[in-house]
Backbone as JSON Lines, residues from 0, in Angstrom:
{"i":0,"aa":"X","n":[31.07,14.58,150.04],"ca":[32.14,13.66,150.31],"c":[32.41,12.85,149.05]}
{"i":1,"aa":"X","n":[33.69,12.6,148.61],"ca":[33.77,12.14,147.43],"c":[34.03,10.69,147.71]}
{"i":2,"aa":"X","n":[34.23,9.97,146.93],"ca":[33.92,8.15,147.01],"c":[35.46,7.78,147.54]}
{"i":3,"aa":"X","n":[36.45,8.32,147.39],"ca":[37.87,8.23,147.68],"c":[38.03,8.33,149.2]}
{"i":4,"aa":"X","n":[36.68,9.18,150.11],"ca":[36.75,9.43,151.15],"c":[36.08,8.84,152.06]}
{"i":5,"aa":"X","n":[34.97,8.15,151.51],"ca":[34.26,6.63,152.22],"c":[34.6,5.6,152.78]}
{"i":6,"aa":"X","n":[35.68,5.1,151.27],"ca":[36.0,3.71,150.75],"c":[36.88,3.43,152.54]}
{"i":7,"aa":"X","n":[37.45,2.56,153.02],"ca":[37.37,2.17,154.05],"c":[39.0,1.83,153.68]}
{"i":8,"aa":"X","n":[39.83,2.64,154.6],"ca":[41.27,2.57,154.3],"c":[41.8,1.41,154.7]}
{"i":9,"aa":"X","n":[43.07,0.84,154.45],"ca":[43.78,0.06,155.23],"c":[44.69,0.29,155.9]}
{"i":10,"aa":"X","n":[44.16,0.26,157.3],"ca":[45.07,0.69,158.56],"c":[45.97,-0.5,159.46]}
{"i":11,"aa":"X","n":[47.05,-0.6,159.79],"ca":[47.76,-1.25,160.14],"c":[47.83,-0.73,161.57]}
{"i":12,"aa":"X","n":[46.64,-1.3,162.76],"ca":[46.88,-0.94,164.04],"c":[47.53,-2.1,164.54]}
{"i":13,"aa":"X","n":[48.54,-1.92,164.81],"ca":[49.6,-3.48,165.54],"c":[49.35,-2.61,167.53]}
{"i":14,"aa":"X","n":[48.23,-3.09,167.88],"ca":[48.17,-3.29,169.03],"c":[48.76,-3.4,169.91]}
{"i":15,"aa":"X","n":[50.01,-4.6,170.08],"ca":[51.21,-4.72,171.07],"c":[51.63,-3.73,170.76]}
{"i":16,"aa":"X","n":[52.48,-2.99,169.38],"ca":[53.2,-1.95,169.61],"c":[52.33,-0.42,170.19]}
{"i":17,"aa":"X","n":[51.36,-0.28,169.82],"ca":[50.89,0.84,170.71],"c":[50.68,0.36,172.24]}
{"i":18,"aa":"X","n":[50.68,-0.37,172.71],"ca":[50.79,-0.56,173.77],"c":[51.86,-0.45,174.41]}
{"i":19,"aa":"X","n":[52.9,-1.1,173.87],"ca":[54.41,-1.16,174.43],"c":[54.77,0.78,174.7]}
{"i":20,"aa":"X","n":[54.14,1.37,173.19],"ca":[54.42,2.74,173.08],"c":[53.84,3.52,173.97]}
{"i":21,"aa":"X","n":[53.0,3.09,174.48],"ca":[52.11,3.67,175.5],"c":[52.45,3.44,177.01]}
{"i":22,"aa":"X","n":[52.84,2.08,177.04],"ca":[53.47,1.87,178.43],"c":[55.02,2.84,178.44]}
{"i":23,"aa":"X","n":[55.39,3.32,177.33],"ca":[56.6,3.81,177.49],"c":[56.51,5.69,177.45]}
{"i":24,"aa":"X","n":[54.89,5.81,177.28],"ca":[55.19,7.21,177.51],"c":[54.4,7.95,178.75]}
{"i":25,"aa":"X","n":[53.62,6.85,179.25],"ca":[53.26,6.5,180.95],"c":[54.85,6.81,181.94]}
{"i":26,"aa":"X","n":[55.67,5.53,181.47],"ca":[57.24,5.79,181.92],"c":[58.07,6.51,181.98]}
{"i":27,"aa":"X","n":[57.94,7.64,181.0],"ca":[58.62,8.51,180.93],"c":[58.11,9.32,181.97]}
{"i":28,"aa":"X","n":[57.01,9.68,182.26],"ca":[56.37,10.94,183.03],"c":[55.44,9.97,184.12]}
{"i":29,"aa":"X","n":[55.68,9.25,184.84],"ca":[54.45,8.28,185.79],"c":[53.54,9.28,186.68]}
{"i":30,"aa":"X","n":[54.53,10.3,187.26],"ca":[53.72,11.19,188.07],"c":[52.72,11.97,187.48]}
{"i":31,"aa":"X","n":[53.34,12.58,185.99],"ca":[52.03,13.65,185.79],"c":[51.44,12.68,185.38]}
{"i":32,"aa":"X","n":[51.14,11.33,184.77],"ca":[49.88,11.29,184.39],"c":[49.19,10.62,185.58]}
{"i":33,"aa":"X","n":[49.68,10.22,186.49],"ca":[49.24,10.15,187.64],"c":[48.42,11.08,188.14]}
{"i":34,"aa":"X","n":[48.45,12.17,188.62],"ca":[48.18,13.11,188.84],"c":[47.13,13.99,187.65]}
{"i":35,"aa":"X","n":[47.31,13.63,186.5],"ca":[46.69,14.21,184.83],"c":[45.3,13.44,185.48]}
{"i":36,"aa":"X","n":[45.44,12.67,185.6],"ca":[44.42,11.53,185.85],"c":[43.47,11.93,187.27]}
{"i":37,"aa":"X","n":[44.09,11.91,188.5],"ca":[43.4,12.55,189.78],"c":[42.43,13.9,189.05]}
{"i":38,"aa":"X","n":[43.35,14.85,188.75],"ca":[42.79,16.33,188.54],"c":[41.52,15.95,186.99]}
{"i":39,"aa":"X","n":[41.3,15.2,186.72],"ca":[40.4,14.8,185.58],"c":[39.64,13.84,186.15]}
{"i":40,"aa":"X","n":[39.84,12.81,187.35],"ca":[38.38,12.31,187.98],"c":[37.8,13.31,189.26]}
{"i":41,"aa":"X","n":[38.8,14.0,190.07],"ca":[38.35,14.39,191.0],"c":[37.77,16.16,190.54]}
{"i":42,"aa":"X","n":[37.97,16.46,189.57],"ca":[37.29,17.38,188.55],"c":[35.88,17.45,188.6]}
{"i":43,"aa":"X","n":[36.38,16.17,187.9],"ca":[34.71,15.76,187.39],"c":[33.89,15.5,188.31]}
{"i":44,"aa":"X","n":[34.5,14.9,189.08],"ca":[33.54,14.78,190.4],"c":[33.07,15.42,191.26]}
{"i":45,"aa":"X","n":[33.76,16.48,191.4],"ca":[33.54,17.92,192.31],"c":[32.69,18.89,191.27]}
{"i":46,"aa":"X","n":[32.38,18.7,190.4],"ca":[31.96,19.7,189.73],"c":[30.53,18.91,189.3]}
{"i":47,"aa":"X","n":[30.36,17.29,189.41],"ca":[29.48,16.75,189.25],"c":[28.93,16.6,187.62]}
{"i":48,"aa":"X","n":[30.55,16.21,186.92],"ca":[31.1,15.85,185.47],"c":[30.78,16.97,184.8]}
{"i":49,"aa":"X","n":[30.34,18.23,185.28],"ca":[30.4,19.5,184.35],"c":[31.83,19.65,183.63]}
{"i":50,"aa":"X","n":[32.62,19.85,184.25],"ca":[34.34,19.76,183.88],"c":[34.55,18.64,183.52]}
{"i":51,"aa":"X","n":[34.0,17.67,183.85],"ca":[34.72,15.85,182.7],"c":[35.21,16.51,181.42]}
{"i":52,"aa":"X","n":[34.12,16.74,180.69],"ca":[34.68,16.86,179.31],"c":[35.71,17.64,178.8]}
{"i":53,"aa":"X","n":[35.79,18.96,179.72],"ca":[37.03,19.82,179.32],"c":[38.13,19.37,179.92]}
{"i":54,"aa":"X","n":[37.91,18.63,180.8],"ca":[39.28,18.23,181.4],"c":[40.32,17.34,180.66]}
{"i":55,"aa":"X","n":[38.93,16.68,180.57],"ca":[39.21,14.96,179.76],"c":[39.9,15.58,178.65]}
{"i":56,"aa":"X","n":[39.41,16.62,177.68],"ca":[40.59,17.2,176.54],"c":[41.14,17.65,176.95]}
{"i":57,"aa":"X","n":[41.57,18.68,177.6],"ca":[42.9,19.12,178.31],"c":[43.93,17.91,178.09]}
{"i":58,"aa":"X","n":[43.62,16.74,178.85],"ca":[44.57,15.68,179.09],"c":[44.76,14.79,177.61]}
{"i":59,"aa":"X","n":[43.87,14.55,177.25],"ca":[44.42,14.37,175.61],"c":[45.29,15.07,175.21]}
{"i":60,"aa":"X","n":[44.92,16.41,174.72],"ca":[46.19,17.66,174.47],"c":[47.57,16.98,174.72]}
{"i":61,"aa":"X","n":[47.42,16.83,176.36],"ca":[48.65,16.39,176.8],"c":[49.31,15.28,176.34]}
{"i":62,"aa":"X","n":[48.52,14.8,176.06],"ca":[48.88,13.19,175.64],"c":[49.48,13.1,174.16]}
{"i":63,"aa":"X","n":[48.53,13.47,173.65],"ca":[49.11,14.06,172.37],"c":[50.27,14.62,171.53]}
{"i":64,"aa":"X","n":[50.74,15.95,172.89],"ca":[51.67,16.64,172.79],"c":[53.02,15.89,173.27]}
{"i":65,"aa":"X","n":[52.67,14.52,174.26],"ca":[53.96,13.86,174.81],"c":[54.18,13.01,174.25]}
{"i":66,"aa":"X","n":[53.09,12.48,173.04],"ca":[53.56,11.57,171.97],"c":[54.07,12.06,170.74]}
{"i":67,"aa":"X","n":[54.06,13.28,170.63],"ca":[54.89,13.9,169.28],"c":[55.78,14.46,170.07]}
{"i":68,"aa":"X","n":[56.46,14.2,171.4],"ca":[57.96,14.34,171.7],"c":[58.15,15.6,172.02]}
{"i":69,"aa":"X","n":[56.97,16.6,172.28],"ca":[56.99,18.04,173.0],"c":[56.79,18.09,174.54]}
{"i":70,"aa":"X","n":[57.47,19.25,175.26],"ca":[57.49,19.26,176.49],"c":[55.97,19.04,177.3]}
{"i":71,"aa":"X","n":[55.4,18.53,178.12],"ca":[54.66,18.79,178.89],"c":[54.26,18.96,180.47]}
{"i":72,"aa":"X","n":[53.45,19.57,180.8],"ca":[53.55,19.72,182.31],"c":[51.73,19.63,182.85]}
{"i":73,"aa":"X","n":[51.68,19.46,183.68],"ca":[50.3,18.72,184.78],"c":[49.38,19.99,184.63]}
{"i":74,"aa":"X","n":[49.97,21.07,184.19],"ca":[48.61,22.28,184.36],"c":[47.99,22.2,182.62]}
{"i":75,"aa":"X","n":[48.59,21.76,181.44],"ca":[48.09,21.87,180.34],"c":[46.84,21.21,180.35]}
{"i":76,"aa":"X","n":[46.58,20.07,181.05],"ca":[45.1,19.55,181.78],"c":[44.28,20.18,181.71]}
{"i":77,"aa":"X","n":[44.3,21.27,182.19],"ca":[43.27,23.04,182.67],"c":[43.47,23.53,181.06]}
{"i":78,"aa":"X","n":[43.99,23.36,179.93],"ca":[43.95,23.7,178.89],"c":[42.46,23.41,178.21]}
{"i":79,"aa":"X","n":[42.23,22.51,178.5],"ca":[40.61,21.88,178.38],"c":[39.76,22.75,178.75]}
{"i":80,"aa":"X","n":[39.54,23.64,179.69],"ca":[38.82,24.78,180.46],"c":[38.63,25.62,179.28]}
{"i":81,"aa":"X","n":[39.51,26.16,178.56],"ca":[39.12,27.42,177.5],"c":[38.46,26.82,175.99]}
{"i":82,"aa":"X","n":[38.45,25.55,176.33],"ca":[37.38,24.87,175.3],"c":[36.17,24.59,175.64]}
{"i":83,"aa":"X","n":[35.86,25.36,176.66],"ca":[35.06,24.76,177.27],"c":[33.38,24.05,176.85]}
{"i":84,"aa":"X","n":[33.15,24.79,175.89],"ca":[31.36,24.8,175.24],"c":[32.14,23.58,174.32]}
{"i":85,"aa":"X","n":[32.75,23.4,173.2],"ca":[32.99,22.12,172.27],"c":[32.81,21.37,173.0]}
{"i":86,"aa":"X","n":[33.98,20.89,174.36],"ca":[34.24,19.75,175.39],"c":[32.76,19.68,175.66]}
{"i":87,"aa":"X","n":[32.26,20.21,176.8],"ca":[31.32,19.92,177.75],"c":[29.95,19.42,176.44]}
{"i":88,"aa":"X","n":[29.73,20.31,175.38],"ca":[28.55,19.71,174.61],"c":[28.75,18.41,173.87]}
{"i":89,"aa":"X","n":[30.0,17.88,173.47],"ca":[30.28,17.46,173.15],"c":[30.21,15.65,174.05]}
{"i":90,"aa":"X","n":[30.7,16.09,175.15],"ca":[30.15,15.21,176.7],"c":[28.96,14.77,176.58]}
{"i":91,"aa":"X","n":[28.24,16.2,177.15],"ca":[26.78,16.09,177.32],"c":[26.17,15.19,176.12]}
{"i":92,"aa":"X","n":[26.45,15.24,175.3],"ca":[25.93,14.6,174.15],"c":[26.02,13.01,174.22]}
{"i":93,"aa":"X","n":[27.45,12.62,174.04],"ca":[27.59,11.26,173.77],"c":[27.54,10.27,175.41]}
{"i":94,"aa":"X","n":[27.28,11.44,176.43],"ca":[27.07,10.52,177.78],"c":[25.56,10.33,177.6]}
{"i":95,"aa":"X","n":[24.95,11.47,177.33],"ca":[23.49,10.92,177.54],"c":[22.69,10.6,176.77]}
{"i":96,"aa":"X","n":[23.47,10.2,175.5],"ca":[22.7,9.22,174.3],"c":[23.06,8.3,174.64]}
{"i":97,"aa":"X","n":[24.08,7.67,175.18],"ca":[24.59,6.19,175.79],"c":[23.85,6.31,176.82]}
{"i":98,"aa":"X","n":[23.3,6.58,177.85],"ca":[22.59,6.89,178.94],"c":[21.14,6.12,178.31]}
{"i":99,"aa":"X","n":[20.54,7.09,177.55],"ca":[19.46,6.81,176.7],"c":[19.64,5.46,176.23]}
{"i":100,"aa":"X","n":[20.02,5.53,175.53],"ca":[20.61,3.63,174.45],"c":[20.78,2.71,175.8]}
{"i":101,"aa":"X","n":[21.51,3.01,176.62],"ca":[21.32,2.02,177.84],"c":[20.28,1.39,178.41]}
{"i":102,"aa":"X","n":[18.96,2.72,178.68],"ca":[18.36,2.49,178.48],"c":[16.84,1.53,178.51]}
{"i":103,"aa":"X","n":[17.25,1.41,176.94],"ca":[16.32,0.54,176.01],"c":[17.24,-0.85,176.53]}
{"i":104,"aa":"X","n":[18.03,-1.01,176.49],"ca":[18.41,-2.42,176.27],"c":[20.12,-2.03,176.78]}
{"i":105,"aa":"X","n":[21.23,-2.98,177.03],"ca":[22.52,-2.56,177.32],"c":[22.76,-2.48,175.53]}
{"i":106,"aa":"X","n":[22.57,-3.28,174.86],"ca":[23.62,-3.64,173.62],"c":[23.42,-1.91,172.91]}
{"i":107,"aa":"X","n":[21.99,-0.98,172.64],"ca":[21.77,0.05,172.17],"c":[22.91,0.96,172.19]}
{"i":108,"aa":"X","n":[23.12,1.13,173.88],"ca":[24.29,1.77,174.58],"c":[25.67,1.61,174.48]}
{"i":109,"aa":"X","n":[25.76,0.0,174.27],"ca":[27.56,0.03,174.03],"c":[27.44,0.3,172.39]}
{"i":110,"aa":"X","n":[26.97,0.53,171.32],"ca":[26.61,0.82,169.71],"c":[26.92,2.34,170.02]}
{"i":111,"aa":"X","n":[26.26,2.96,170.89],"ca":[26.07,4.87,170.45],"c":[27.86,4.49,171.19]}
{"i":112,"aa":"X","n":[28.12,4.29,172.44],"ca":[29.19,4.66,172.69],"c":[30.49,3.98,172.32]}
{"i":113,"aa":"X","n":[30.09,3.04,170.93],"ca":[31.09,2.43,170.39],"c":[31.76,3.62,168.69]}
{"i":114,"aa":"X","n":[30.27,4.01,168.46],"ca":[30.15,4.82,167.15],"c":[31.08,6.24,168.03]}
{"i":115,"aa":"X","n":[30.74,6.45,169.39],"ca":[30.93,7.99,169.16],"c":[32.15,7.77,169.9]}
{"i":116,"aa":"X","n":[33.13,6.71,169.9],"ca":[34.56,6.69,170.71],"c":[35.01,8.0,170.97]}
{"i":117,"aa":"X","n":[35.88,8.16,169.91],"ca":[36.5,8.83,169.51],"c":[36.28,10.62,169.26]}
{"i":118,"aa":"X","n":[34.97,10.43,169.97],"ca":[34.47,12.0,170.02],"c":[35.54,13.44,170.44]}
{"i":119,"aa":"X","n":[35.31,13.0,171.8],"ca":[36.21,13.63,172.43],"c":[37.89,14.68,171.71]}
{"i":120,"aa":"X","n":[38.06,13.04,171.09],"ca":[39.59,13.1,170.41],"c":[39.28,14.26,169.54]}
{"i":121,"aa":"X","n":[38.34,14.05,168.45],"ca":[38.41,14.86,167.67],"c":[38.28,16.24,168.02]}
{"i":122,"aa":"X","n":[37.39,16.98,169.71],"ca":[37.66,17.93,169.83],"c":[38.64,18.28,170.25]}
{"i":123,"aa":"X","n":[39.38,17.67,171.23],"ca":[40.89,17.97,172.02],"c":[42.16,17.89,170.57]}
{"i":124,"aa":"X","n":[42.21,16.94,169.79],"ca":[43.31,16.95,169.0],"c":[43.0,17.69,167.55]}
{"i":125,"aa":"X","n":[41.8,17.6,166.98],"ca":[41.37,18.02,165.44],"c":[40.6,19.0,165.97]}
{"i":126,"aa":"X","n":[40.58,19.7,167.21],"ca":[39.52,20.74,167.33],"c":[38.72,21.44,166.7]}
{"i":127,"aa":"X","n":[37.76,20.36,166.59],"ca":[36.37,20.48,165.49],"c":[35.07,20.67,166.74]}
{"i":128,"aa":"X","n":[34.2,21.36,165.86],"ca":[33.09,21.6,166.9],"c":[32.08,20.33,166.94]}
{"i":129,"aa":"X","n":[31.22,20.31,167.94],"ca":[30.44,19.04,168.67],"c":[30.12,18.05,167.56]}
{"i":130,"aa":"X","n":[28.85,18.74,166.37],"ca":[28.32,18.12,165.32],"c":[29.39,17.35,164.13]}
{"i":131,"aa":"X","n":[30.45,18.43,164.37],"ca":[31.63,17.72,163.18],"c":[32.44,16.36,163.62]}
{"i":132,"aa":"X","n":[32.49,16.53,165.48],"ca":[33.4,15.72,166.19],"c":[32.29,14.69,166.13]}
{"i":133,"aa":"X","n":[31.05,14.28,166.58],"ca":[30.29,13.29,166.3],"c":[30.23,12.54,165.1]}
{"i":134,"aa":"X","n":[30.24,12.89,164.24],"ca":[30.31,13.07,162.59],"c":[31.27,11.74,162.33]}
{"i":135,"aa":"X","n":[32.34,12.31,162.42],"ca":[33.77,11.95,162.18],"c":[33.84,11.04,163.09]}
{"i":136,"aa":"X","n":[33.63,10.96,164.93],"ca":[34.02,9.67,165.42],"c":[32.7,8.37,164.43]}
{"i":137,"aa":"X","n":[31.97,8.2,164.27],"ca":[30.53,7.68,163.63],"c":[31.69,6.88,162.0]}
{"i":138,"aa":"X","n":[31.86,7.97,161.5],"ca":[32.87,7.45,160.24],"c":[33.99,6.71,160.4]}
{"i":139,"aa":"X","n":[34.76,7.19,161.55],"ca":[36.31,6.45,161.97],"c":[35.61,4.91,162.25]}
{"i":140,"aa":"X","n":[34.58,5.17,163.47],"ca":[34.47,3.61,163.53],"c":[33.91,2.61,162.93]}
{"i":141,"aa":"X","n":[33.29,3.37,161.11],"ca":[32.57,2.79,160.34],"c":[33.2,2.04,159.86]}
{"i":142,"aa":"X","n":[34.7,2.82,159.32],"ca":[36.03,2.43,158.9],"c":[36.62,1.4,159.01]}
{"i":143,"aa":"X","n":[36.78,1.41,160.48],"ca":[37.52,0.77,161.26],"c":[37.21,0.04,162.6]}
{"i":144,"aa":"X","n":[36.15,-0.78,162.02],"ca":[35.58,-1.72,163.05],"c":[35.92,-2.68,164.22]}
{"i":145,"aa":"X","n":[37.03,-3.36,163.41],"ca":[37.49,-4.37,163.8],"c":[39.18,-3.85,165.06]}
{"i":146,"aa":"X","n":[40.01,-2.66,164.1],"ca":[40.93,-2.17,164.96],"c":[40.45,-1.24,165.91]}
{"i":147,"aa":"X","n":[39.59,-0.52,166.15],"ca":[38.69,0.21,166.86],"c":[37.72,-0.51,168.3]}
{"i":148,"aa":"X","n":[37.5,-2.17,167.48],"ca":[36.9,-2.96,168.93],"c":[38.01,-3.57,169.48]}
{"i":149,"aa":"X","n":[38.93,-3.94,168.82],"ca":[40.62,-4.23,169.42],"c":[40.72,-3.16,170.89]}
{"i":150,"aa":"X","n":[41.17,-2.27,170.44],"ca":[41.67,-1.11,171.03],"c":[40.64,-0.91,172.44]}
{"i":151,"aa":"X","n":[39.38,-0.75,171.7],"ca":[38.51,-0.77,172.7],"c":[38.2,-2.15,174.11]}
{"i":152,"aa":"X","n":[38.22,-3.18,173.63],"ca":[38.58,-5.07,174.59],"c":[39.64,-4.65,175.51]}
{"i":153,"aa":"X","n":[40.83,-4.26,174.99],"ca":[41.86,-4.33,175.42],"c":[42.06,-2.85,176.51]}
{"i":154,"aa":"X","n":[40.81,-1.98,176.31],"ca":[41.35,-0.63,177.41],"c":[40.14,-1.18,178.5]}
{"i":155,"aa":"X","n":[39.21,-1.49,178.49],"ca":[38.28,-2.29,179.08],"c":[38.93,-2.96,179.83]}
{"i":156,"aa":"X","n":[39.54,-4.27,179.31],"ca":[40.57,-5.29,179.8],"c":[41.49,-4.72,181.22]}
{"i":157,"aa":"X","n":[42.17,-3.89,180.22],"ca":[43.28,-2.95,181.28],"c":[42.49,-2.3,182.69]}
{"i":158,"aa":"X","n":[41.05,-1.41,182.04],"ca":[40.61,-0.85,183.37],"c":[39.81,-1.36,184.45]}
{"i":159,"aa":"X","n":[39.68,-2.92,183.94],"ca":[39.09,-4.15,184.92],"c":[40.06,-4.49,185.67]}
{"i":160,"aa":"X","n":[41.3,-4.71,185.51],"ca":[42.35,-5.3,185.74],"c":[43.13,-3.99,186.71]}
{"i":161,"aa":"X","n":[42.62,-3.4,186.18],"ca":[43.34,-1.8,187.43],"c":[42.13,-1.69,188.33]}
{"i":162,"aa":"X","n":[41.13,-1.87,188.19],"ca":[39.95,-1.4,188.78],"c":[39.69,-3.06,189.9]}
{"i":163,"aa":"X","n":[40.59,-4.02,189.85],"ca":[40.71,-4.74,190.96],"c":[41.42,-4.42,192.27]}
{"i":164,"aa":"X","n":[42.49,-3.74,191.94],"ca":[43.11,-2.88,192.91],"c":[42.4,-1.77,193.04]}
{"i":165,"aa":"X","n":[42.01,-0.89,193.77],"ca":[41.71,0.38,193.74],"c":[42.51,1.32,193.38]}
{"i":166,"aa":"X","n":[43.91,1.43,193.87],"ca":[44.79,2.26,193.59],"c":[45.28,1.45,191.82]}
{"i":167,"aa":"X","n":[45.01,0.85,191.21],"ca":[45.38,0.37,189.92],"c":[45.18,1.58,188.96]}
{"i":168,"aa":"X","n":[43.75,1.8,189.38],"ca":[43.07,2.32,188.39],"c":[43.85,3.61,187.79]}
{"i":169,"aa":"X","n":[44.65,3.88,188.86],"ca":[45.38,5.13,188.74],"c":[46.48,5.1,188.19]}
{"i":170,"aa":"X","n":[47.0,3.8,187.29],"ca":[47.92,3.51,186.68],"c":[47.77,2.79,184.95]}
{"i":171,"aa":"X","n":[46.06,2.56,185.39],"ca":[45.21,1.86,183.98],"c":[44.53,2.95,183.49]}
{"i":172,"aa":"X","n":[43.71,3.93,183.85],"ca":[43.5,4.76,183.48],"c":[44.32,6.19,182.31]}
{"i":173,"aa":"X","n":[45.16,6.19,182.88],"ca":[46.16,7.19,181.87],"c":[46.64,6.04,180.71]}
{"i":174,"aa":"X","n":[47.01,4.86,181.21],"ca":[47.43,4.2,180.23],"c":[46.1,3.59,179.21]}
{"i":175,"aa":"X","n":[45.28,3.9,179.67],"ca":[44.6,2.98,178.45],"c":[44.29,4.66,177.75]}
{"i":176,"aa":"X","n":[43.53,5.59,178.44],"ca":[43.99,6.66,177.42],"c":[45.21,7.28,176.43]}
{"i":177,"aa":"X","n":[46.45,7.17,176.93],"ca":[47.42,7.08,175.9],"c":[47.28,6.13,175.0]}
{"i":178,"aa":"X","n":[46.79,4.86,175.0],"ca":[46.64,3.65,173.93],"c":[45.61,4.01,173.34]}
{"i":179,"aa":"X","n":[44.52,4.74,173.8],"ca":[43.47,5.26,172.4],"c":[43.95,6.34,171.88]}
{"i":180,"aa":"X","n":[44.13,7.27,172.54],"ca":[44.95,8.55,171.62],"c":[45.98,8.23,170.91]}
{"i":181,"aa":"X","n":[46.89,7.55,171.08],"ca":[48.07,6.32,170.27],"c":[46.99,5.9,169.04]}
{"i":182,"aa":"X","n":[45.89,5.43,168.78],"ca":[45.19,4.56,167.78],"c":[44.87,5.76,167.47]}
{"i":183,"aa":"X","n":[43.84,6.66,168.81],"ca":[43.5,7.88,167.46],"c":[44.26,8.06,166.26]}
{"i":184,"aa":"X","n":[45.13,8.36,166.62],"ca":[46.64,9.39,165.78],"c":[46.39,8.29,164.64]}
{"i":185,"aa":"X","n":[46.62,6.82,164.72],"ca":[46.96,5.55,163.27],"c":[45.77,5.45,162.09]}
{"i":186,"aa":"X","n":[44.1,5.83,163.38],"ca":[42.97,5.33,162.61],"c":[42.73,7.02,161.89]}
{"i":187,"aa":"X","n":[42.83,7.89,162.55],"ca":[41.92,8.86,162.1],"c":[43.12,9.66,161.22]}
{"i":188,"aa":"X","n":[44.69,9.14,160.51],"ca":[45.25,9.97,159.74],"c":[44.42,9.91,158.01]}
């Protein structure tokens, strides 16, 4: 890694506007991610989070693909399925080192699952394998500490605040994932 690639960039995450951008691409499509969202908890749950992780990229994909202004539809979700070994090890990994880090103490646990945010992202959008996607989320948030715990308060925030309603969650959930995949895209160019 050369020293040009360390040094700690300056990123301009303006927060309200990914948010606003995010509430607006929730709006455009409310149902599928409505539904993006069901078929990615009730997935996971029927399968007893074997499928979390491929799902969970599947729906990035999607997310992804509806923020660079390409068509999408509720089955690209299941796109996550033919990734399946990156996704799921990739899961397995950063759930049960936070599991572990939990633990020892809570603070251990929110550190592994603060370092490895962005895991996921990197397999669903930079489709890199497990060790590279760990790698790289570990660096992004070395980077980018401060816009990275932003992002992070504020999807927390949102899924407390949905997660008072029961049926909320089903409207905080897609949206706070579009607002990290939104930051992915700003922190990790």
């Amino acid at each position: 890694m050369t020293s040009a690639q360390t040094e700690t960039p300056a990123t301009d995450l303006d927060l309200m506007a990914h948010f606003k951008r995010s509430w607006s691409l929730f709006a455009e499509r409310p149902i599928l991610h409505v539904l993006a969202a069901l078929v990615v908890m009730l997935g996971g749950a029927l399968t007893l989070g074997i499928a979390l992780g491929p799902l969970l990229v599947g729906y990035l994909r999607l997310i992804d693909r509806q923020s660079r202004g390409q068509e999408v539809a509720l089955g690209e979700v299941l796109d996550g399925l033919t990734h399946f070994a990156p996704a799921f090890v990739t899961w397995l990994i950063v759930t049960g080192a936070v599991i572990m880090a939990s633990a020892l103490v809570v603070l251990p646990g929110v550190v592994v699952g603060f370092v490895w945010t962005y895991a996921l992202w990197f397999v669903a959008i930079k489709e890199v394998k497990p060790t590279d996607a760990l790698r790289a989320s570990f660096q992004l948030a070395r980077a980018h500490v401060g816009p990275l715990l932003m992002v992070m308060l504020a999807t927390v925030a949102l899924n407390f605040v949905g997660s008072l309603i029961v049926i909320g969650v089903l409207v905080t959930a897609p949206l706070g994932l579009i607002l990290m995949t939104l930051s992915f895209a700003t922190l990790a160019k």
